[in-house]
């Protein structure tokens, strides 16, 4: 394999990855070595003859190993915890905060070791179902990178030392009102954490509280803020929707509240008697998602064009007689598709639902809210609610924080969860700010 | 010209054939006999770290199995008792016996005693004590007379054929619940009658002989 893209020779250029195209040093290194990093090469000087003789010996002796039974140990408790019966799993009901969402879980535990996570059948959010994130959370519990104790500059320390160090700092900060103090969290909707955050900001009024998630409903909140004037989130009632249009929203797998939405959506697909009817799903998206796979009608549109599509839809709805304040658009989409969709939505006024994905910018969500309003869906298939405890991700506040850090204005930063070095947009230079 | 091979060599292939058939049959038979669980596992009696005797505690003192093996009725595993169970008595009885040194150390240092496992079904077999105890199969049916054992040894083969033998006809092994841990119980004359009644009462279906029942 040639490891450079030979542009001197005419004709098409082929590349296997962006690294290949850019000819990064890592890529060159990779092709030069036969084995990827981590895979060891055979360097120890075992000759072929030695190898064969050892193999021969182990083959000859392999038969003998099974003659003696391996000794196994039974190791009982010293003091048995009263509630544990060895061999019987225990189930704990708990809650998993996930962004501004919270899921009710049952965790199976064997002799004190959690082994499996499932939804809690008596919790309204999950009703016994789970999603990919909950299943993966199991691995998080055994993550070897999880810190088990207090560390100070990589060395094991303890709470007392931490408290002593912080008490000294706290003295200074209470004098200057928390100037130079910042807290960075992931988004949350925990009443307790919100109360503590408020108490913290009351004590240190000039401190910053920054919330950032690389994947969140930030755009949805912002779009609704523009449309309605409050930081609200949408709640969809799929059980009442006969026609659903998803604009790049993967509500069956990746978006917020997917468990409830999947269940309610599927509920309208089940036909039990001749009177039951099925809902219809239109999906407009750039990549194939689970939701796209479920679609009755799927239109492939570049992710960046989805907003244009929403505008075109609004214009088409207006053309078909709906009272809506539609923006002007010049883009052209499949006209037949668009006409049929608009007609279907109008025919199902009050029981249709349009939703936008969290990947789409705030403007799309504002427009979606407008369309739902014009289709008389608000209050029927979609409603908006304000959670006073929700602390929503905010990219601008992270930008401000990073700028302040780079200017040297921040003297102490607390990060509660999250991994901004990895997650924050690279051009923000968050890492430089930390140094 | 003299013959290269003597005359008897004409029959040699026949002898060789007979001999090899015999050898195959004999070695097969020997392996089948000596390498079966009946021969290899039965009688397995490892040395335990503490010279605990079931004969003393069960046979002489008359303790019930469930005093120590508390899990049998509820769980797949019977459970070996925690150090605490032993120390409930042994902080008074024989409190400074050399034989109990490990138990006292375990109590002090919070380090568990490492008993050597005697009975073992392979990982690919699903076995559940509670399923058997709750229908009235006694310990002795599978473990022999433990109350006579100074050191526990495996009394039954625990092979697949042995499990199936009982599963095909468990009637002789079903007993009244107050006799579960009785080591010397023998089926009375009207056992067939009792078994029929018990099976109707507890809704015991024919124990599983499906592969997936034990190999889950």
Short mmCIF file of N, CA, C and O in Angstrom, two decimals, chain A residues 99-101 186-191 194 211 221 231-233 385-393:
data_model
loop_
_atom_site.label_atom_id
_atom_site.label_comp_id
_atom_site.label_asym_id
_atom_site.label_seq_id
_atom_site.Cartn_x
_atom_site.Cartn_y
_atom_site.Cartn_z
N UNK A 99 -28.93 13.82 31.59
CA UNK A 99 -29.23 15.16 31.11
C UNK A 99 -30.30 15.74 32.02
O UNK A 99 -30.23 15.60 33.24
N UNK A 100 -31.33 16.33 31.42
CA UNK A 100 -32.40 16.87 32.24
C UNK A 100 -33.49 15.82 32.47
O UNK A 100 -34.50 16.09 33.06
N UNK A 101 -33.22 14.59 31.97
CA UNK A 101 -34.16 13.49 32.14
C UNK A 101 -33.79 12.70 33.39
O UNK A 101 -32.70 12.83 33.92
N UNK A 186 -22.45 19.19 34.04
CA UNK A 186 -23.28 18.76 32.92
C UNK A 186 -24.69 19.23 33.22
O UNK A 186 -24.99 19.63 34.34
N UNK A 187 -25.58 19.18 32.22
CA UNK A 187 -26.93 19.64 32.49
C UNK A 187 -27.59 18.67 33.47
O UNK A 187 -27.27 17.49 33.52
N UNK A 188 -28.50 19.19 34.27
CA UNK A 188 -29.16 18.35 35.27
C UNK A 188 -30.54 18.93 35.56
O UNK A 188 -30.85 20.06 35.19
N UNK A 189 -31.36 18.13 36.24
CA UNK A 189 -32.67 18.63 36.67
C UNK A 189 -32.93 18.14 38.08
O UNK A 189 -34.04 17.82 38.44
N UNK A 190 -31.86 18.06 38.86
CA UNK A 190 -32.00 17.56 40.22
C UNK A 190 -32.36 18.70 41.15
O UNK A 190 -31.63 19.69 41.23
N UNK A 191 -33.48 18.61 41.84
CA UNK A 191 -33.86 19.68 42.77
C UNK A 191 -32.78 19.93 43.81
O UNK A 191 -32.51 21.08 44.17
N UNK A 194 -29.84 21.72 42.27
CA UNK A 194 -30.25 23.09 41.93
C UNK A 194 -30.26 23.95 43.20
O UNK A 194 -29.78 25.09 43.20
N UNK A 211 -22.87 25.39 32.62
CA UNK A 211 -23.41 24.06 32.32
C UNK A 211 -23.15 23.76 30.85
O UNK A 211 -23.48 24.57 29.99
N UNK A 221 -34.57 23.87 23.71
CA UNK A 221 -34.94 24.87 24.71
C UNK A 221 -34.82 26.27 24.12
O UNK A 221 -35.68 27.12 24.31
N UNK A 231 -38.17 29.22 29.06
CA UNK A 231 -37.28 28.06 28.88
C UNK A 231 -38.11 26.80 29.08
O UNK A 231 -38.10 26.22 30.15
N UNK A 232 -38.84 26.40 28.05
CA UNK A 232 -39.72 25.25 28.20
C UNK A 232 -39.21 24.09 27.38
O UNK A 232 -38.39 24.25 26.48
N UNK A 233 -39.67 22.91 27.72
CA UNK A 233 -39.35 21.73 26.91
C UNK A 233 -40.65 21.16 26.37
O UNK A 233 -41.71 21.28 27.01
N UNK A 385 -43.64 22.44 28.93
CA UNK A 385 -43.61 22.56 30.39
C UNK A 385 -42.28 23.15 30.83
O UNK A 385 -41.26 22.99 30.16
N UNK A 386 -42.35 23.86 31.93
CA UNK A 386 -41.16 24.49 32.47
C UNK A 386 -40.76 23.74 33.73
O UNK A 386 -41.60 23.51 34.60
N UNK A 387 -39.52 23.31 33.80
CA UNK A 387 -39.03 22.67 35.01
C UNK A 387 -38.09 23.65 35.71
O UNK A 387 -37.00 23.92 35.20
N UNK A 388 -38.50 24.19 36.84
CA UNK A 388 -37.67 25.23 37.47
C UNK A 388 -36.31 24.68 37.92
O UNK A 388 -35.38 25.46 38.13
N UNK A 389 -36.19 23.37 38.07
CA UNK A 389 -34.93 22.80 38.53
C UNK A 389 -33.98 22.47 37.39
O UNK A 389 -32.84 22.09 37.62
N UNK A 390 -34.48 22.59 36.15
CA UNK A 390 -33.64 22.16 35.04
C UNK A 390 -32.51 23.16 34.81
O UNK A 390 -32.72 24.36 34.72
N UNK A 391 -31.32 22.66 34.75
CA UNK A 391 -30.16 23.48 34.41
C UNK A 391 -29.73 23.00 33.02
O UNK A 391 -29.15 21.93 32.88
N UNK A 392 -30.06 23.79 32.01
CA UNK A 392 -29.86 23.35 30.64
C UNK A 392 -28.47 23.74 30.16
O UNK A 392 -27.94 24.79 30.55
N UNK A 393 -27.91 22.87 29.33
CA UNK A 393 -26.60 23.13 28.76
C UNK A 393 -26.61 24.46 28.01
O UNK A 393 -27.61 24.83 27.39
#
